[in-house]
Tab-separated table of C-alpha atoms in Angstrom:
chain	number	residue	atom	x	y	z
A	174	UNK	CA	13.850	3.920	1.731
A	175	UNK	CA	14.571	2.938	-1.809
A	176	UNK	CA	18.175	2.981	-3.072
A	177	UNK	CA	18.683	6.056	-5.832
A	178	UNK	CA	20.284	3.253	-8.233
A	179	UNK	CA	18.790	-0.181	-8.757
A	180	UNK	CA	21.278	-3.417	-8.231
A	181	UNK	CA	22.836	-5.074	-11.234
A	182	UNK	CA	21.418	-8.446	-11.966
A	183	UNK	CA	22.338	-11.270	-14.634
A	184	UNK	CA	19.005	-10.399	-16.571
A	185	UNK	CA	19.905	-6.381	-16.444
A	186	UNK	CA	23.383	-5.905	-16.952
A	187	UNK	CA	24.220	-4.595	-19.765
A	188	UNK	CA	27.122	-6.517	-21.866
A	189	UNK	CA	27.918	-4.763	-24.757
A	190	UNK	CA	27.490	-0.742	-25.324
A	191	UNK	CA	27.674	-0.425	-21.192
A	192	UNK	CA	27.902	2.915	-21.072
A	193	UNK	CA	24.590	3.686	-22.722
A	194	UNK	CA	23.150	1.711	-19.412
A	195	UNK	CA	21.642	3.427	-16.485
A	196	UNK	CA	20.107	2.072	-13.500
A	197	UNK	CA	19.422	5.404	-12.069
A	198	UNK	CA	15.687	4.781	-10.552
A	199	UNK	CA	15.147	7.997	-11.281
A	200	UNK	CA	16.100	7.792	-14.904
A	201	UNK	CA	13.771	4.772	-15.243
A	202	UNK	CA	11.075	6.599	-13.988
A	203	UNK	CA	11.273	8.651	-16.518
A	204	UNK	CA	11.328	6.685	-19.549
A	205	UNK	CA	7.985	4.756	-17.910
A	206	UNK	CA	6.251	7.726	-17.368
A	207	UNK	CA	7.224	9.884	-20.798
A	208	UNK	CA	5.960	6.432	-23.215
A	209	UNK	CA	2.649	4.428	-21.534
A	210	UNK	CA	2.682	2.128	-24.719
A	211	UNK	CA	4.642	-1.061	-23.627
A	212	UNK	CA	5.944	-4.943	-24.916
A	213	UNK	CA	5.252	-7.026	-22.466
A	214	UNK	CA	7.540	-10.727	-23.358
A	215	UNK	CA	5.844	-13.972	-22.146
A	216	UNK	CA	5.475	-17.884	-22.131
A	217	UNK	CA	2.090	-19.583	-23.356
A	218	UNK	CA	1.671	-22.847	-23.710
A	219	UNK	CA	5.638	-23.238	-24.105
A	220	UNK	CA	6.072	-20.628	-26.806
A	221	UNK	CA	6.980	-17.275	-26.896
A	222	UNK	CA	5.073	-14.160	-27.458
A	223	UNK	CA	4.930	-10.541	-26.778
A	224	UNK	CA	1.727	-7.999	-26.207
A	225	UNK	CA	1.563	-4.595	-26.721
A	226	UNK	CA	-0.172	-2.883	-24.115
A	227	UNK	CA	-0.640	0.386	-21.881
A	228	UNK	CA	1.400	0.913	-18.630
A	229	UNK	CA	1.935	3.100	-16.024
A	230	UNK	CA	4.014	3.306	-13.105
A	231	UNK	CA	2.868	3.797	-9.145
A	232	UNK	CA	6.184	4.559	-7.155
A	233	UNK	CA	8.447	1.356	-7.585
A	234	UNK	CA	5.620	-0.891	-9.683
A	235	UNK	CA	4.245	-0.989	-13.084
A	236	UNK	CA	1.224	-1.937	-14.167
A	237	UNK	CA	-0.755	-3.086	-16.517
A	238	UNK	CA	-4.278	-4.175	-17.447
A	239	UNK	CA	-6.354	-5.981	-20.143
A	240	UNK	CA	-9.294	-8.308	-20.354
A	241	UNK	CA	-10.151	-10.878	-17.596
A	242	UNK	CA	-10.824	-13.745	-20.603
A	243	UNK	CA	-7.353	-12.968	-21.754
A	244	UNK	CA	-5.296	-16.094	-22.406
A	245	UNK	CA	-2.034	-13.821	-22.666
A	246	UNK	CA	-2.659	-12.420	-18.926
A	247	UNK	CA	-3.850	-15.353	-17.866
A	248	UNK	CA	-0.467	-16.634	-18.631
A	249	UNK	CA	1.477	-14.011	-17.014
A	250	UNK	CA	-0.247	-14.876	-13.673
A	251	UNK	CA	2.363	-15.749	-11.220
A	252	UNK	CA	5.172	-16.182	-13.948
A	253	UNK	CA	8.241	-14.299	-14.787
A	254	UNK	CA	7.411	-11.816	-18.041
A	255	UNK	CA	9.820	-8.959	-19.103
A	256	UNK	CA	8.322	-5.256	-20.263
A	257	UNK	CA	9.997	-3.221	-22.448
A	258	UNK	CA	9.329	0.478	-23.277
A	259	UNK	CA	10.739	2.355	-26.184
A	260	UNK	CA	11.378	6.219	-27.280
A	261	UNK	CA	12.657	6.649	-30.831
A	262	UNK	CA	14.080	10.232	-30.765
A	263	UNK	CA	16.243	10.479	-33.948
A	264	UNK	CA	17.967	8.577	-36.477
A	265	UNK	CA	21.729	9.021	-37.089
A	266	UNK	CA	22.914	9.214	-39.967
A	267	UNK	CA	27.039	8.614	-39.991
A	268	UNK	CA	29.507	8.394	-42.781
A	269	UNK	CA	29.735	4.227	-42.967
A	270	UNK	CA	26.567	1.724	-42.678
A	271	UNK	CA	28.261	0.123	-39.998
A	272	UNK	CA	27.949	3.305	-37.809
A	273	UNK	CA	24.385	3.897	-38.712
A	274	UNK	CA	22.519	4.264	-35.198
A	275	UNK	CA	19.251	5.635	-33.481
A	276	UNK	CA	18.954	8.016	-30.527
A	277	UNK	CA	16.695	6.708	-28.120
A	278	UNK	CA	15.599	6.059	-24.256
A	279	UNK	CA	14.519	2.495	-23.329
A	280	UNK	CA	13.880	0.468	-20.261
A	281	UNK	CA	13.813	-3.228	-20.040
A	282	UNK	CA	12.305	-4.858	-16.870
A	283	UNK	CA	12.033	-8.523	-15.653
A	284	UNK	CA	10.097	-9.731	-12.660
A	285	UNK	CA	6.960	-11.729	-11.342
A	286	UNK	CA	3.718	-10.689	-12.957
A	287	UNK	CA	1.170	-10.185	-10.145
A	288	UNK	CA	-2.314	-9.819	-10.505
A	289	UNK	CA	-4.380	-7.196	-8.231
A	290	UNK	CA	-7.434	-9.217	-7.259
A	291	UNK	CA	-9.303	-6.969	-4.666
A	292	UNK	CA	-12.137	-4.992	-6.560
A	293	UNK	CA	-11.997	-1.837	-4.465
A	294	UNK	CA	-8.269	-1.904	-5.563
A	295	UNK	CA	-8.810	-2.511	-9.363
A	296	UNK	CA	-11.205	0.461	-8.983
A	297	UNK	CA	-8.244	2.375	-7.659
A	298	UNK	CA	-5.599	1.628	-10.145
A	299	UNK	CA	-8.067	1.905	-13.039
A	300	UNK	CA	-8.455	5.268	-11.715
A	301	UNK	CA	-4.546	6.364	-11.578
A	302	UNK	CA	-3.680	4.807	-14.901
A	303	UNK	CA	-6.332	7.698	-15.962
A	304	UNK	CA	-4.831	10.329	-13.847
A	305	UNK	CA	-1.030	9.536	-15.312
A	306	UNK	CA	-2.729	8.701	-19.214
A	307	UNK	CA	-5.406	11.485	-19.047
A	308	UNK	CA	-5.400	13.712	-16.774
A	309	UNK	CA	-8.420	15.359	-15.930
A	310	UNK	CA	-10.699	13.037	-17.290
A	311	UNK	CA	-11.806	10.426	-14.852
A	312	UNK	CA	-13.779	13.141	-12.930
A	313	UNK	CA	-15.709	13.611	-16.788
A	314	UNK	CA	-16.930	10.156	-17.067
A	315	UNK	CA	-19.990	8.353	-15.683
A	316	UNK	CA	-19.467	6.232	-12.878
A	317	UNK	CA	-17.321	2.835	-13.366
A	318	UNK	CA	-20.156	0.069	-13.366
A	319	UNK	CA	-18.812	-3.191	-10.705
A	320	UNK	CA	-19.268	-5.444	-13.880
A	321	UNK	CA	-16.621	-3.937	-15.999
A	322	UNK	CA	-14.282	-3.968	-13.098
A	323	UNK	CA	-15.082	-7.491	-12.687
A	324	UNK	CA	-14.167	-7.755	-16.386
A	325	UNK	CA	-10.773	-5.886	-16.162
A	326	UNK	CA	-7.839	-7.613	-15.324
A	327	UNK	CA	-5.005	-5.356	-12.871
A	328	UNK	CA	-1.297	-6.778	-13.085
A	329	UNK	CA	1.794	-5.653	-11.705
A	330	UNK	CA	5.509	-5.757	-11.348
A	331	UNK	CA	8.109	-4.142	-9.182
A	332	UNK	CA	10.645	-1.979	-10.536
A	333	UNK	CA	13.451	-4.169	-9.221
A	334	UNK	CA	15.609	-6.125	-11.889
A	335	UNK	CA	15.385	-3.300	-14.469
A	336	UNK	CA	17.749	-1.014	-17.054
A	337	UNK	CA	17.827	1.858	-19.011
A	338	UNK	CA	19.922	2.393	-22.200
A	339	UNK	CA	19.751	5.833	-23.626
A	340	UNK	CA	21.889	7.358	-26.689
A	341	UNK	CA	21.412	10.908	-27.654
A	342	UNK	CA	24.619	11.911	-29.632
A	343	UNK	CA	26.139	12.412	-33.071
A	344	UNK	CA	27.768	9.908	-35.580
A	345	UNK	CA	30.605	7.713	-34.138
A	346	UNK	CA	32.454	6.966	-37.049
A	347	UNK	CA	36.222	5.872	-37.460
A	348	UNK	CA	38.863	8.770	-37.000
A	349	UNK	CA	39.514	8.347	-40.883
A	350	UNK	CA	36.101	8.898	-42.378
A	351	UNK	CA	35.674	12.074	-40.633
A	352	UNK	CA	37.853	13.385	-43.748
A	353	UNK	CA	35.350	11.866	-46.218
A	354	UNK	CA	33.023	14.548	-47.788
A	355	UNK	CA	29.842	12.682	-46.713
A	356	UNK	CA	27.180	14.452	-44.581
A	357	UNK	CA	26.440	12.765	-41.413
A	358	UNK	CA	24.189	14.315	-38.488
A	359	UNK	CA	20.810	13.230	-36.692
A	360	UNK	CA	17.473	13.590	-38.212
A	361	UNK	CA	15.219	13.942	-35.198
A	362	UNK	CA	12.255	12.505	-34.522
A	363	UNK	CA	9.640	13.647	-32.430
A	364	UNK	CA	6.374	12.506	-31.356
A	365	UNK	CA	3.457	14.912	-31.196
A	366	UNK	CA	-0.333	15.209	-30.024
A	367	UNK	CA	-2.650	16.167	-33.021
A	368	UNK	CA	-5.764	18.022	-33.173
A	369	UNK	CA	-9.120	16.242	-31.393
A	370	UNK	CA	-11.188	14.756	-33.576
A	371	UNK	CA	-14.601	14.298	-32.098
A	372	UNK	CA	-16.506	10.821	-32.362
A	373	UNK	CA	-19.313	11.707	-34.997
A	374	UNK	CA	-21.894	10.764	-32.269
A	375	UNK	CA	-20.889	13.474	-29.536
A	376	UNK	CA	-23.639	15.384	-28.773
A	377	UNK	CA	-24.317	18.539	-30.127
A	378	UNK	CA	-23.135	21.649	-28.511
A	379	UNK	CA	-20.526	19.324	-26.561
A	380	UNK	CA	-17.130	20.804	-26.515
A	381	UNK	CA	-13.508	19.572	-26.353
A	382	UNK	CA	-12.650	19.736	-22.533
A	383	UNK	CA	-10.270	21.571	-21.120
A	384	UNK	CA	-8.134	18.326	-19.869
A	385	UNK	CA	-7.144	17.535	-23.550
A	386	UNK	CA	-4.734	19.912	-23.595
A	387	UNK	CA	-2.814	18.315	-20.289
A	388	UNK	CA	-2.124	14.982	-22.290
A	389	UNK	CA	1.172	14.435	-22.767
A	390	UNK	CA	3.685	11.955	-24.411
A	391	UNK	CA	7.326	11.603	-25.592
């Protein structure tokens, strides 16, 4: 059975601002599953770079998944990477520019990059990050074809060396400026599903599903 609280590594520890760290699993958890967009940090051809992708998180893994012709995955494969995923939830404003800070959730995660290479698995996963991303709509869809699983590449990573660092407070400014007359607070920041906008080749007389409305983010 899995230990509530992840293990403190070198890579994870946090050195400065500690107490904004967590390594609650739970709390991890979270974070993953509230923001699917990630950074994923890698080597290629002794350089480094970062891609912005999807993920999505099966008990104590994250995944992630992209083209099978992708030099940046193709990369990853069998090498350490680190994923990050971000929340911006406010912006505070405090009396100094020194003190200036953001309210937000983040997890950082280092590990092995493995790649899923069974078909019948892909298939699988495919199908989950759907059920986590959009609900409700795999069942809507025609039929997965093999040759676009072929071309789709699976990766994952367990949830093992990983962190959290989360701030959601007011100003911390120095005991003296609180007697300044300068406003200070949080201006919050929210993200938020719009309308559906239909692709101008849906079919006429085809409606919005019900599943949009169980998307969620943030």
């Amino acid at each position: 059975m899995a230990k509530d609280t992840l293990d403190k590594t070198e890579r994870t520890r946090l050195r400065r601002l500690h107490e904004k760290g967590s390594y609650e699993r739970e709390v991890i958890h979270q974070i993953l599953d509230a923001m699917p967009m990630a950074h994923i940090g890698y080597v290629m051809d002794g350089s480094p770079s970062v891609l912005p992708t999807l993920q999505w998180r099966e008990g104590d893994h994250v995944y992630w998944h992209g083209s099978s012709a992708s030099r940046a995955l193709r990369a990853m494969k069998g090498n350490q990477v680190c994923m990050t995923v971000s929340i911006l939830d406010g912006y505070v404003l405090a009396r100094s520019a020194l003190h200036h800070s953001v309210n937000q959730r983040s997890v950082m995660i280092f590990g092995e990059a493995e790649q899923v290479m069974e078909a019948d698995a892909k298939e699988v996963h495919i199908k989950r990050m759907f059920d986590q991303i959009f609900p409700g709509r795999w069942e809507a869809l025609r039929p997965l074809q093999p040759q676009e699983t072929k071309a789709t590449a699976i990766f994952r990573m367990p949830i093992t060396q990983a962190s959290a660092k989360l701030r959601d407070a007011p100003p911390a400014d120095d005991e003296e400026d609180y007697a300044l007359p300068i406003w200070a607070g949080v201006v919050p920041i929210r993200m938020r599903l719009g309308a559906p906008v239909a692709d101008p080749r849906v079919l006429e007389g085809v409606e919005p599903p019900a599943h949009l409305g169980d998307i969620r983010i943030g």
